[in-house]
Short mmCIF file of N, CA and C in Angstrom, two decimals:
data_model
loop_
_atom_site.label_atom_id
_atom_site.label_comp_id
_atom_site.label_asym_id
_atom_site.label_seq_id
_atom_site.Cartn_x
_atom_site.Cartn_y
_atom_site.Cartn_z
N MET A 1 68.85 64.63 5.91
CA MET A 1 69.81 65.21 6.81
C MET A 1 71.09 65.48 6.02
N GLU A 2 71.57 66.70 6.15
CA GLU A 2 72.80 67.08 5.47
C GLU A 2 73.98 66.88 6.42
N LEU A 3 75.00 66.23 5.93
CA LEU A 3 76.19 66.01 6.74
C LEU A 3 77.26 67.01 6.35
N ASN A 4 77.86 67.65 7.34
CA ASN A 4 78.99 68.52 7.07
C ASN A 4 80.22 67.65 6.87
N THR A 5 81.07 68.05 5.98
CA THR A 5 82.30 67.30 5.78
C THR A 5 83.46 68.06 6.38
N ILE A 6 84.42 67.33 6.89
CA ILE A 6 85.62 67.96 7.39
C ILE A 6 86.72 67.73 6.37
N ASP A 7 87.71 68.60 6.40
CA ASP A 7 88.74 68.51 5.39
C ASP A 7 89.58 67.24 5.56
N GLU A 8 90.18 66.84 4.47
CA GLU A 8 90.95 65.59 4.42
C GLU A 8 92.09 65.58 5.42
N GLN A 9 92.77 66.71 5.59
CA GLN A 9 93.89 66.79 6.53
C GLN A 9 93.42 66.55 7.97
N SER A 10 92.27 67.09 8.33
CA SER A 10 91.73 66.89 9.67
C SER A 10 91.39 65.43 9.90
N VAL A 11 90.81 64.80 8.89
CA VAL A 11 90.48 63.37 8.99
C VAL A 11 91.76 62.56 9.18
N LEU A 12 92.79 62.89 8.43
CA LEU A 12 94.06 62.16 8.52
C LEU A 12 94.68 62.30 9.91
N ILE A 13 94.71 63.52 10.41
CA ILE A 13 95.32 63.74 11.72
C ILE A 13 94.50 63.06 12.81
N ALA A 14 93.19 63.20 12.77
CA ALA A 14 92.33 62.57 13.79
C ALA A 14 92.48 61.05 13.74
N THR A 15 92.53 60.50 12.55
CA THR A 15 92.67 59.05 12.41
C THR A 15 94.00 58.56 12.98
N LYS A 16 95.06 59.31 12.73
CA LYS A 16 96.37 58.94 13.28
C LYS A 16 96.32 58.94 14.80
N VAL A 17 95.69 59.95 15.39
CA VAL A 17 95.59 60.02 16.85
C VAL A 17 94.84 58.80 17.38
N ILE A 18 93.75 58.44 16.72
CA ILE A 18 92.96 57.28 17.14
C ILE A 18 93.79 56.00 17.05
N ILE A 19 94.57 55.87 16.01
CA ILE A 19 95.42 54.69 15.83
C ILE A 19 96.48 54.61 16.92
N TYR A 20 97.15 55.73 17.19
CA TYR A 20 98.16 55.74 18.26
C TYR A 20 97.53 55.36 19.59
N ALA A 21 96.36 55.93 19.88
CA ALA A 21 95.68 55.64 21.15
C ALA A 21 95.28 54.16 21.21
N GLY A 22 94.79 53.62 20.12
CA GLY A 22 94.40 52.21 20.07
C GLY A 22 95.60 51.29 20.25
N ASN A 23 96.70 51.64 19.59
CA ASN A 23 97.93 50.85 19.77
C ASN A 23 98.36 50.85 21.24
N ALA A 24 98.28 52.02 21.86
CA ALA A 24 98.67 52.13 23.26
C ALA A 24 97.78 51.25 24.14
N LYS A 25 96.48 51.26 23.88
CA LYS A 25 95.56 50.44 24.68
C LYS A 25 95.92 48.95 24.56
N GLN A 26 96.23 48.49 23.35
CA GLN A 26 96.62 47.10 23.16
C GLN A 26 97.90 46.78 23.92
N LEU A 27 98.85 47.69 23.87
CA LEU A 27 100.11 47.48 24.58
C LEU A 27 99.91 47.48 26.09
N LEU A 28 99.02 48.34 26.58
CA LEU A 28 98.73 48.38 28.01
C LEU A 28 98.05 47.08 28.46
N ASN A 29 97.17 46.57 27.64
CA ASN A 29 96.54 45.28 27.95
C ASN A 29 97.60 44.17 28.00
N ALA A 30 98.54 44.22 27.07
CA ALA A 30 99.63 43.24 27.06
C ALA A 30 100.51 43.39 28.30
N ALA A 31 100.71 44.62 28.76
CA ALA A 31 101.50 44.86 29.96
C ALA A 31 100.83 44.26 31.18
N VAL A 32 99.54 44.46 31.31
CA VAL A 32 98.80 43.91 32.45
C VAL A 32 98.81 42.38 32.38
N LYS A 33 98.63 41.83 31.19
CA LYS A 33 98.66 40.37 31.03
C LYS A 33 100.03 39.82 31.44
N ALA A 34 101.09 40.51 31.05
CA ALA A 34 102.43 40.07 31.43
C ALA A 34 102.59 40.12 32.95
N ALA A 35 102.04 41.15 33.57
CA ALA A 35 102.10 41.24 35.04
C ALA A 35 101.33 40.11 35.70
N GLU A 36 100.20 39.73 35.12
CA GLU A 36 99.43 38.59 35.65
C GLU A 36 100.27 37.32 35.64
N ASP A 37 101.16 37.24 34.67
CA ASP A 37 102.07 36.08 34.56
C ASP A 37 103.37 36.32 35.32
N PHE A 38 103.44 37.42 36.06
CA PHE A 38 104.61 37.82 36.85
C PHE A 38 105.85 38.03 35.98
N ASP A 39 105.64 38.43 34.73
CA ASP A 39 106.74 38.77 33.82
C ASP A 39 106.83 40.30 33.80
N PHE A 40 107.50 40.84 34.81
CA PHE A 40 107.52 42.28 34.99
C PHE A 40 108.43 42.99 34.00
N ASP A 41 109.45 42.31 33.50
CA ASP A 41 110.29 42.92 32.47
C ASP A 41 109.48 43.17 31.21
N LEU A 42 108.69 42.18 30.82
CA LEU A 42 107.84 42.35 29.64
C LEU A 42 106.77 43.42 29.90
N ALA A 43 106.22 43.42 31.09
CA ALA A 43 105.20 44.42 31.44
C ALA A 43 105.76 45.83 31.31
N GLU A 44 106.96 46.04 31.84
CA GLU A 44 107.59 47.37 31.76
C GLU A 44 107.91 47.74 30.31
N GLU A 45 108.33 46.76 29.54
CA GLU A 45 108.62 47.01 28.12
C GLU A 45 107.35 47.46 27.39
N LYS A 46 106.24 46.79 27.66
CA LYS A 46 104.97 47.14 27.01
C LYS A 46 104.48 48.52 27.45
N ILE A 47 104.71 48.86 28.72
CA ILE A 47 104.35 50.20 29.21
C ILE A 47 105.14 51.25 28.44
N LYS A 48 106.44 51.03 28.29
CA LYS A 48 107.28 51.99 27.55
C LYS A 48 106.83 52.13 26.10
N GLU A 49 106.48 51.01 25.49
CA GLU A 49 106.00 51.05 24.10
C GLU A 49 104.68 51.83 24.02
N ALA A 50 103.81 51.61 24.98
CA ALA A 50 102.53 52.34 25.00
C ALA A 50 102.77 53.83 25.18
N GLU A 51 103.68 54.18 26.07
CA GLU A 51 103.98 55.60 26.28
C GLU A 51 104.56 56.24 25.02
N ALA A 52 105.35 55.49 24.26
CA ALA A 52 105.89 56.00 23.00
C ALA A 52 104.77 56.25 21.98
N GLU A 53 103.81 55.33 21.91
CA GLU A 53 102.66 55.51 21.02
C GLU A 53 101.87 56.77 21.41
N LEU A 54 101.67 56.94 22.71
CA LEU A 54 100.91 58.09 23.18
C LEU A 54 101.65 59.40 22.94
N LYS A 55 102.96 59.35 23.04
CA LYS A 55 103.76 60.55 22.74
C LYS A 55 103.57 60.95 21.27
N GLU A 56 103.57 59.97 20.38
CA GLU A 56 103.35 60.25 18.96
C GLU A 56 101.93 60.78 18.73
N GLY A 57 100.97 60.18 19.43
CA GLY A 57 99.59 60.65 19.32
C GLY A 57 99.45 62.08 19.79
N HIS A 58 100.13 62.41 20.88
CA HIS A 58 100.08 63.77 21.41
C HIS A 58 100.72 64.76 20.45
N LYS A 59 101.86 64.36 19.86
CA LYS A 59 102.52 65.23 18.88
C LYS A 59 101.61 65.46 17.68
N THR A 60 100.93 64.43 17.26
CA THR A 60 100.01 64.55 16.12
C THR A 60 98.84 65.46 16.47
N GLN A 61 98.28 65.29 17.65
CA GLN A 61 97.17 66.12 18.12
C GLN A 61 97.58 67.59 18.20
N THR A 62 98.83 67.82 18.56
CA THR A 62 99.34 69.17 18.72
C THR A 62 99.26 69.95 17.40
N LYS A 63 99.25 69.26 16.29
CA LYS A 63 99.12 69.94 14.99
C LYS A 63 97.82 70.74 14.92
N PHE A 64 96.75 70.19 15.48
CA PHE A 64 95.48 70.92 15.53
C PHE A 64 95.62 72.16 16.40
N ILE A 65 96.24 72.00 17.54
CA ILE A 65 96.38 73.10 18.49
C ILE A 65 97.23 74.21 17.89
N GLN A 66 98.33 73.84 17.24
CA GLN A 66 99.20 74.82 16.62
C GLN A 66 98.50 75.55 15.48
N ALA A 67 97.71 74.81 14.71
CA ALA A 67 96.97 75.44 13.61
C ALA A 67 95.99 76.48 14.15
N GLU A 68 95.29 76.13 15.21
CA GLU A 68 94.34 77.07 15.80
C GLU A 68 95.08 78.28 16.38
N ALA A 69 96.24 78.04 16.98
CA ALA A 69 97.04 79.14 17.54
C ALA A 69 97.51 80.10 16.44
N ARG A 70 97.71 79.58 15.23
CA ARG A 70 98.10 80.42 14.09
C ARG A 70 96.92 81.18 13.52
N GLY A 71 95.74 80.93 14.06
CA GLY A 71 94.56 81.63 13.58
C GLY A 71 93.76 80.85 12.55
N GLU A 72 94.18 79.64 12.25
CA GLU A 72 93.42 78.82 11.30
C GLU A 72 92.14 78.35 11.98
N GLU A 73 91.08 78.34 11.22
CA GLU A 73 89.81 77.87 11.76
C GLU A 73 89.80 76.35 11.75
N ILE A 74 89.56 75.78 12.91
CA ILE A 74 89.51 74.32 13.04
C ILE A 74 88.06 73.92 13.24
N GLU A 75 87.58 73.09 12.34
CA GLU A 75 86.22 72.59 12.45
C GLU A 75 86.20 71.42 13.42
N VAL A 76 85.47 71.57 14.49
CA VAL A 76 85.36 70.50 15.47
C VAL A 76 84.36 69.48 14.93
N SER A 77 84.79 68.24 14.89
CA SER A 77 83.95 67.17 14.36
C SER A 77 83.85 66.05 15.38
N LEU A 78 82.93 65.16 15.14
CA LEU A 78 82.80 63.99 16.00
C LEU A 78 84.07 63.14 15.93
N LEU A 79 84.66 63.05 14.76
CA LEU A 79 85.90 62.28 14.60
C LEU A 79 87.02 62.89 15.44
N LEU A 80 87.15 64.20 15.40
CA LEU A 80 88.18 64.87 16.20
C LEU A 80 87.89 64.68 17.69
N THR A 81 86.64 64.79 18.07
CA THR A 81 86.26 64.58 19.47
C THR A 81 86.60 63.16 19.90
N HIS A 82 86.32 62.20 19.05
CA HIS A 82 86.64 60.80 19.35
C HIS A 82 88.16 60.62 19.49
N ALA A 83 88.91 61.26 18.63
CA ALA A 83 90.37 61.17 18.69
C ALA A 83 90.89 61.71 20.02
N GLN A 84 90.40 62.87 20.41
CA GLN A 84 90.82 63.48 21.67
C GLN A 84 90.45 62.58 22.84
N ASP A 85 89.24 62.06 22.82
CA ASP A 85 88.77 61.18 23.90
C ASP A 85 89.61 59.92 23.97
N SER A 86 89.90 59.32 22.83
CA SER A 86 90.71 58.10 22.80
C SER A 86 92.10 58.34 23.37
N LEU A 87 92.69 59.46 23.00
CA LEU A 87 94.02 59.78 23.49
C LEU A 87 94.01 60.01 24.99
N MET A 88 93.05 60.77 25.47
CA MET A 88 92.99 61.08 26.90
C MET A 88 92.71 59.84 27.75
N THR A 89 91.82 58.98 27.28
CA THR A 89 91.55 57.77 28.08
C THR A 89 92.76 56.83 28.08
N SER A 90 93.47 56.77 26.97
CA SER A 90 94.67 55.94 26.92
C SER A 90 95.75 56.49 27.85
N LEU A 91 95.87 57.80 27.91
CA LEU A 91 96.83 58.41 28.83
C LEU A 91 96.48 58.05 30.28
N SER A 92 95.20 58.07 30.58
CA SER A 92 94.74 57.70 31.92
C SER A 92 94.99 56.21 32.18
N ASP A 93 94.79 55.40 31.16
CA ASP A 93 94.99 53.96 31.30
C ASP A 93 96.43 53.60 31.64
N VAL A 94 97.39 54.42 31.23
CA VAL A 94 98.79 54.16 31.56
C VAL A 94 98.96 54.12 33.08
N GLN A 95 98.42 55.12 33.74
CA GLN A 95 98.55 55.18 35.20
C GLN A 95 97.87 53.98 35.86
N PHE A 96 96.70 53.63 35.36
CA PHE A 96 95.97 52.49 35.90
C PHE A 96 96.76 51.20 35.71
N ALA A 97 97.32 51.01 34.52
CA ALA A 97 98.11 49.80 34.24
C ALA A 97 99.33 49.73 35.16
N LYS A 98 99.98 50.87 35.38
CA LYS A 98 101.13 50.89 36.28
C LYS A 98 100.73 50.49 37.69
N HIS A 99 99.59 50.95 38.15
CA HIS A 99 99.11 50.56 39.48
C HIS A 99 98.83 49.06 39.56
N ILE A 100 98.22 48.53 38.53
CA ILE A 100 97.92 47.09 38.51
C ILE A 100 99.22 46.29 38.52
N ILE A 101 100.20 46.72 37.76
CA ILE A 101 101.49 46.03 37.75
C ILE A 101 102.12 46.05 39.14
N ASN A 102 102.02 47.19 39.81
CA ASN A 102 102.55 47.28 41.18
C ASN A 102 101.82 46.34 42.14
N VAL A 103 100.53 46.16 41.93
CA VAL A 103 99.76 45.22 42.76
C VAL A 103 100.29 43.80 42.55
N TYR A 104 100.52 43.44 41.28
CA TYR A 104 101.05 42.09 41.02
C TYR A 104 102.46 41.92 41.58
N LYS A 105 103.25 42.99 41.58
CA LYS A 105 104.57 42.91 42.18
C LYS A 105 104.44 42.66 43.69
N ALA A 106 103.51 43.31 44.31
CA ALA A 106 103.28 43.10 45.76
C ALA A 106 102.80 41.69 46.03
N ILE A 107 101.93 41.19 45.17
CA ILE A 107 101.44 39.80 45.33
C ILE A 107 102.60 38.83 45.21
N GLU A 108 103.48 39.07 44.25
CA GLU A 108 104.63 38.18 44.09
C GLU A 108 105.51 38.19 45.33
N LYS A 109 105.73 39.37 45.92
CA LYS A 109 106.55 39.46 47.13
C LYS A 109 105.91 38.69 48.28
N ILE A 110 104.60 38.78 48.41
CA ILE A 110 103.89 38.09 49.48
C ILE A 110 104.00 36.57 49.31
N ASN A 111 103.96 36.12 48.05
CA ASN A 111 103.99 34.69 47.76
C ASN A 111 105.39 34.08 47.86
N LYS A 112 106.40 34.90 48.01
CA LYS A 112 107.77 34.35 48.09
C LYS A 112 108.12 33.92 49.47
#
């Protein structure tokens, strides 16, 4: 089986996107954990940090989009697909984490 190779720049950009998305997921998990402990200040801080990671990931991903818009041929690879998927699921996870934090805030109000 012959494997096609993608250029080094594409690998670098895709890898950066995956790292930003992974960092965001870890921060979102920390935000939910903080909410479980009713530490909402820390939870909000972790959400903001996750959103900053995702913003950087999105800016990095945009390099592919801009290159294609300039007419450059972009080779779609499994790595690039994984990067896009990781970024999109992390973006979705932000909303889910915010909802969970709100649930814990409601629980705290009920328990007071």
